[in-house]
Amino acid sequence: MKNEPCFALALHGGAGTITRASLTPEMDNAYRQALQQALSVGYQVLQQGGTSLAAVEATVVSLEDCPLFNAGRGSVFNKRGTHEMDAAIMDGKNLGAGAVTGVRNVRNPILLASQVLHHSDHVFLCQQGAEEFARNHGLSFEPDDYFFTQQRYDQWQALRDSDTYMLDHSSEAMDKKFGTVGAVALDLQGNLAAATSTGGMTNKNYNRIGDTPIIGAGTYANNRTCAISCTGHGEYFMRNVVAYDISCLMEYKGLSLSEASALVVHHKLKEQGGEGGLVAVDFNAEVAMPFNSEGMYRASWVSGQEPVVAIYEE
Amino acid sequence: MKNEPCFALALHGGAGTITRASLTPEMDNAYRQALQQALSVGYQVLQQGGTSLAAVEATVVSLEDCPLFNAGRGSVFNKRGTHEMDAAIMDGKNLGAGAVTGVRNVRNPILLASQVLHHSDHVFLCQQGAEEFARNHGLSFEPDDYFFTQQRYDQWQALRDSDTYMLDHSSEAMDKKFGTVGAVALDLQGNLAAATSTGGMTNKNYNRIGDTPIIGAGTYANNRTCAISCTGHGEYFMRNVVAYDISCLMEYKGLSLSEASALVVHHKLKEQGGEGGLVAVDFNAEVAMPFNSEGMYRASWVSGQEPVVAIYEE
């Protein structure tokens, strides 16, 4: 079947200490439904002959619009009680890339990153400048209310007067979860693309930028190798240039996607204490979704196969 | 002599269309003196047994304090007539990294990046958050006057009502120069480090972030391979993850530093139209300073050899 034209999509909704015990059956079900929904949206784009770029964009929009995930609508509160979001998208066909950091009130940061990719001389725009670009290019803005969720607010209230920050939407600061959403795809034309979006860390300070919008760290796509979207403790992913490392291990060392991504996630990152995971797809429609945390919200669908939706370790 | 403990330093002050015809003898001499001065500062640190991290920091401070280069004091004017600076530093011993983007009025952005490396849980801080971190850690601030240079102001005046931006301190928008400073070093303990700093692009808009503060793109160091500081058209350096690409070509494909850096600068980047260059040193004190533009302000000094200071193509 390998010679048949095929397409593939994989996505994540964050990684961390997500165990069966920590999710009620209702929450477990709600997450699975949201993952399935986002998967179907992207799969349809690919099935109808759409580009991998359009598929990852549509998938991430679906995840951004769902309040369960820390991106777009469900973004966490920062130190000042507002929402600052990051996103990046990359086209494996020509290495085109667009990224934004610290944007507020933009409904879908991934659509802004996509506009930067298509309509800017630049790759990476920041804060007010990125918002000005968004207004000049007709992106939808939402009031603060749109981004309000009681759970996120309660998390922030528990931390706001401390110097503690939370890596994600856990109710306990020490209970690490890494709130990010992302998608990777291979389309019928053989083009790869990757997209990632995040609302950052609860109570984050100093306008910290994580790996999500960094091309090569949290997001990367290259038709010669693979497309990758990461989620995890961003500082480790940045210092290890994780996404591009996997691409290089394939291109320069001849490793398969699963070998390369397992080496990086289960050895390099793990030895340093760098918790998290990623979703990846290569030019051959091989999918890998390794993580070294207890769980990762994830899903994948390769044409001609059954869709996969999973949360915990197998 | 290879078995003797040795140390090495290389630095750059930007690349672009720098030809003998474009510099007066006085300017040529002024640039060479500034390069020599910065080289001596860093070399002394290494000679006295200091770390590569301290050497690249001191070298970049010297370049930031010189109004000839587009970093620190000599930073160009952005669209709003202010100065926004980026910097990054990386320790090849443990992959520690610190980076800042869009900071104003900080006298030495590289010292701020260094404070982030040493005293923050984070790698990358942005704008006001980075400035707040700087105040909390006792960094020196300077009034706008400190960053005023007549040449930069005249450049900005020529562009301010247009949508044009300049990649550097040229007097003609189409005459590309890439204003960045950077240094790489190997110390007597065998540790590598890299540091890069920039004042960005004249009349830049939308808070654009370039490759300088991106770990893996404009700045990277790893004791297993090399230390690299880039200067050039940042968008190409980001999409090609240039600094980490060279490290991977060495580690995974067995290329030498000069082979790897030449492949990336003279082939990969050149084929895409990505103009610029870089300075690099490996664990064996081999130095490479390739560029695909007409000139690059550069200097290097390997222990036991003569110092090199150069501007144009050989």
mmCIF file of C-alpha atoms in Angstrom, chain A residues 80 90 94-97 101 120-130 132-134 136-137 165 201 204-210 214-217 220 224 233-236 238-241 244-245 248-249 251-253 263 268 272, chain B residues 80 90 94-97 101 120-130 132-134 136-137 165 201 204-210 214-217 220 224 233-236 238-241 244-245 248-249 251-253 263 268 272:
data_model
loop_
_atom_site.group_PDB
_atom_site.id
_atom_site.type_symbol
_atom_site.label_atom_id
_atom_site.label_comp_id
_atom_site.label_asym_id
_atom_site.label_seq_id
_atom_site.Cartn_x
_atom_site.Cartn_y
_atom_site.Cartn_z
ATOM 1 C CA ARG A 80 -1.135 40.558 35.046
ATOM 2 C CA MET A 90 5.753 26.224 8.805
ATOM 3 C CA ASN A 94 9.655 25.925 0.787
ATOM 4 C CA LEU A 95 10.595 26.406 4.461
ATOM 5 C CA GLY A 96 8.180 29.346 4.632
ATOM 6 C CA ALA A 97 7.367 30.203 8.244
ATOM 7 C CA THR A 101 4.522 35.898 20.409
ATOM 8 C CA SER A 120 5.060 39.487 5.553
ATOM 9 C CA ASP A 121 8.743 39.819 4.710
ATOM 10 C CA HIS A 122 9.318 38.744 8.288
ATOM 11 C CA VAL A 123 9.037 35.416 10.061
ATOM 12 C CA PHE A 124 8.505 36.406 13.685
ATOM 13 C CA LEU A 125 6.451 39.314 15.076
ATOM 14 C CA CYS A 126 6.028 40.312 18.696
ATOM 15 C CA GLN A 127 3.319 41.773 20.985
ATOM 16 C CA GLN A 128 1.869 45.143 19.872
ATOM 17 C CA GLY A 129 3.612 44.896 16.504
ATOM 18 C CA ALA A 130 2.044 41.518 15.840
ATOM 19 C CA GLU A 132 -0.979 45.875 14.602
ATOM 20 C CA PHE A 133 -0.147 43.477 11.762
ATOM 21 C CA ALA A 134 -3.251 41.460 12.735
ATOM 22 C CA ASN A 136 -3.958 45.543 9.184
ATOM 23 C CA HIS A 137 -4.717 42.093 7.838
ATOM 24 C CA TYR A 165 4.118 29.947 37.744
ATOM 25 C CA MET A 201 2.072 29.394 31.557
ATOM 26 C CA LYS A 204 3.948 33.710 33.825
ATOM 27 C CA ASN A 205 6.068 36.787 34.256
ATOM 28 C CA TYR A 206 8.669 38.819 32.375
ATOM 29 C CA ASN A 207 6.999 38.189 28.974
ATOM 30 C CA ARG A 208 8.642 34.788 28.735
ATOM 31 C CA ILE A 209 8.755 33.260 25.261
ATOM 32 C CA GLY A 210 8.703 29.459 25.082
ATOM 33 C CA ILE A 214 10.520 29.215 17.704
ATOM 34 C CA ILE A 215 11.150 27.693 14.277
ATOM 35 C CA GLY A 216 13.323 24.621 14.856
ATOM 36 C CA ALA A 217 12.475 24.306 18.560
ATOM 37 C CA TYR A 220 9.397 22.673 12.117
ATOM 38 C CA ARG A 224 12.952 16.241 2.844
ATOM 39 C CA HIS A 233 8.852 22.345 29.220
ATOM 40 C CA GLY A 234 9.765 24.882 26.536
ATOM 41 C CA GLU A 235 13.155 25.914 27.887
ATOM 42 C CA TYR A 236 14.510 22.379 27.317
ATOM 43 C CA MET A 238 14.633 25.548 22.928
ATOM 44 C CA ARG A 239 18.106 24.671 24.224
ATOM 45 C CA ASN A 240 17.932 21.328 22.448
ATOM 46 C CA VAL A 241 16.432 22.757 19.236
ATOM 47 C CA TYR A 244 15.097 20.532 13.944
ATOM 48 C CA ASP A 245 17.225 17.978 15.797
ATOM 49 C CA CYS A 248 18.731 16.445 11.191
ATOM 50 C CA LEU A 249 18.918 12.960 12.714
ATOM 51 C CA GLU A 251 18.587 13.767 7.054
ATOM 52 C CA TYR A 252 22.200 13.518 8.201
ATOM 53 C CA LYS A 253 22.264 10.277 10.190
ATOM 54 C CA LEU A 263 16.045 9.301 20.716
ATOM 55 C CA LYS A 268 18.218 13.472 25.178
ATOM 56 C CA GLN A 272 18.128 16.545 31.186
ATOM 57 C CA ARG B 80 8.851 54.835 16.092
ATOM 58 C CA MET B 90 24.843 30.231 25.075
ATOM 59 C CA ASN B 94 25.622 22.557 29.566
ATOM 60 C CA LEU B 95 23.484 24.091 26.782
ATOM 61 C CA GLY B 96 22.523 26.917 29.156
ATOM 62 C CA ALA B 97 21.102 29.857 27.233
ATOM 63 C CA THR B 101 14.218 40.709 22.402
ATOM 64 C CA SER B 120 16.225 32.838 35.355
ATOM 65 C CA ASP B 121 14.221 29.644 34.934
ATOM 66 C CA HIS B 122 13.499 30.941 31.459
ATOM 67 C CA VAL B 123 15.575 31.176 28.312
ATOM 68 C CA PHE B 124 13.908 33.965 26.349
ATOM 69 C CA LEU B 125 12.358 37.196 27.689
ATOM 70 C CA CYS B 126 10.605 39.906 25.709
ATOM 71 C CA GLN B 127 10.233 43.719 25.758
ATOM 72 C CA GLN B 128 8.844 45.175 29.014
ATOM 73 C CA GLY B 129 9.196 41.849 30.801
ATOM 74 C CA ALA B 130 12.861 41.652 29.876
ATOM 75 C CA GLU B 132 11.645 44.545 34.333
ATOM 76 C CA PHE B 133 13.967 41.568 34.777
ATOM 77 C CA ALA B 134 16.889 43.879 33.954
ATOM 78 C CA ASN B 136 15.374 43.590 39.169
ATOM 79 C CA HIS B 137 18.890 42.369 38.437
ATOM 80 C CA TYR B 165 13.085 49.204 6.222
ATOM 81 C CA MET B 201 16.765 47.065 11.166
ATOM 82 C CA LYS B 204 11.682 48.237 11.339
ATOM 83 C CA ASN B 205 8.011 47.761 12.062
ATOM 84 C CA TYR B 206 5.669 45.313 13.766
ATOM 85 C CA ASN B 207 8.230 44.442 16.481
ATOM 86 C CA ARG B 208 9.982 42.049 14.146
ATOM 87 C CA ILE B 209 12.265 39.499 15.832
ATOM 88 C CA GLY B 210 15.243 38.302 13.801
ATOM 89 C CA ILE B 214 16.911 32.595 18.561
ATOM 90 C CA ILE B 215 18.881 29.692 20.032
ATOM 91 C CA GLY B 216 19.828 27.453 17.102
ATOM 92 C CA ALA B 217 19.283 30.134 14.436
ATOM 93 C CA TYR B 220 24.407 28.292 19.333
ATOM 94 C CA ARG B 224 30.470 18.344 21.350
ATOM 95 C CA HIS B 233 19.188 38.435 6.580
ATOM 96 C CA GLY B 234 17.653 36.962 9.729
ATOM 97 C CA GLU B 235 14.526 35.443 8.181
ATOM 98 C CA TYR B 236 16.670 33.050 6.112
ATOM 99 C CA MET B 238 15.665 31.365 11.156
ATOM 100 C CA ARG B 239 13.974 29.219 8.520
ATOM 101 C CA ASN B 240 17.227 27.316 7.978
ATOM 102 C CA VAL B 241 18.052 27.034 11.709
ATOM 103 C CA TYR B 244 22.276 24.356 14.828
ATOM 104 C CA ASP B 245 22.415 23.043 11.247
ATOM 105 C CA CYS B 248 24.304 18.789 13.294
ATOM 106 C CA LEU B 249 26.340 18.490 10.093
ATOM 107 C CA GLU B 251 27.821 15.707 14.884
ATOM 108 C CA TYR B 252 25.622 13.545 12.671
ATOM 109 C CA LYS B 253 27.384 13.670 9.296
ATOM 110 C CA LEU B 263 28.011 24.184 2.982
ATOM 111 C CA LYS B 268 22.128 26.326 1.311
ATOM 112 C CA GLN B 272 17.792 30.764 -1.358
#
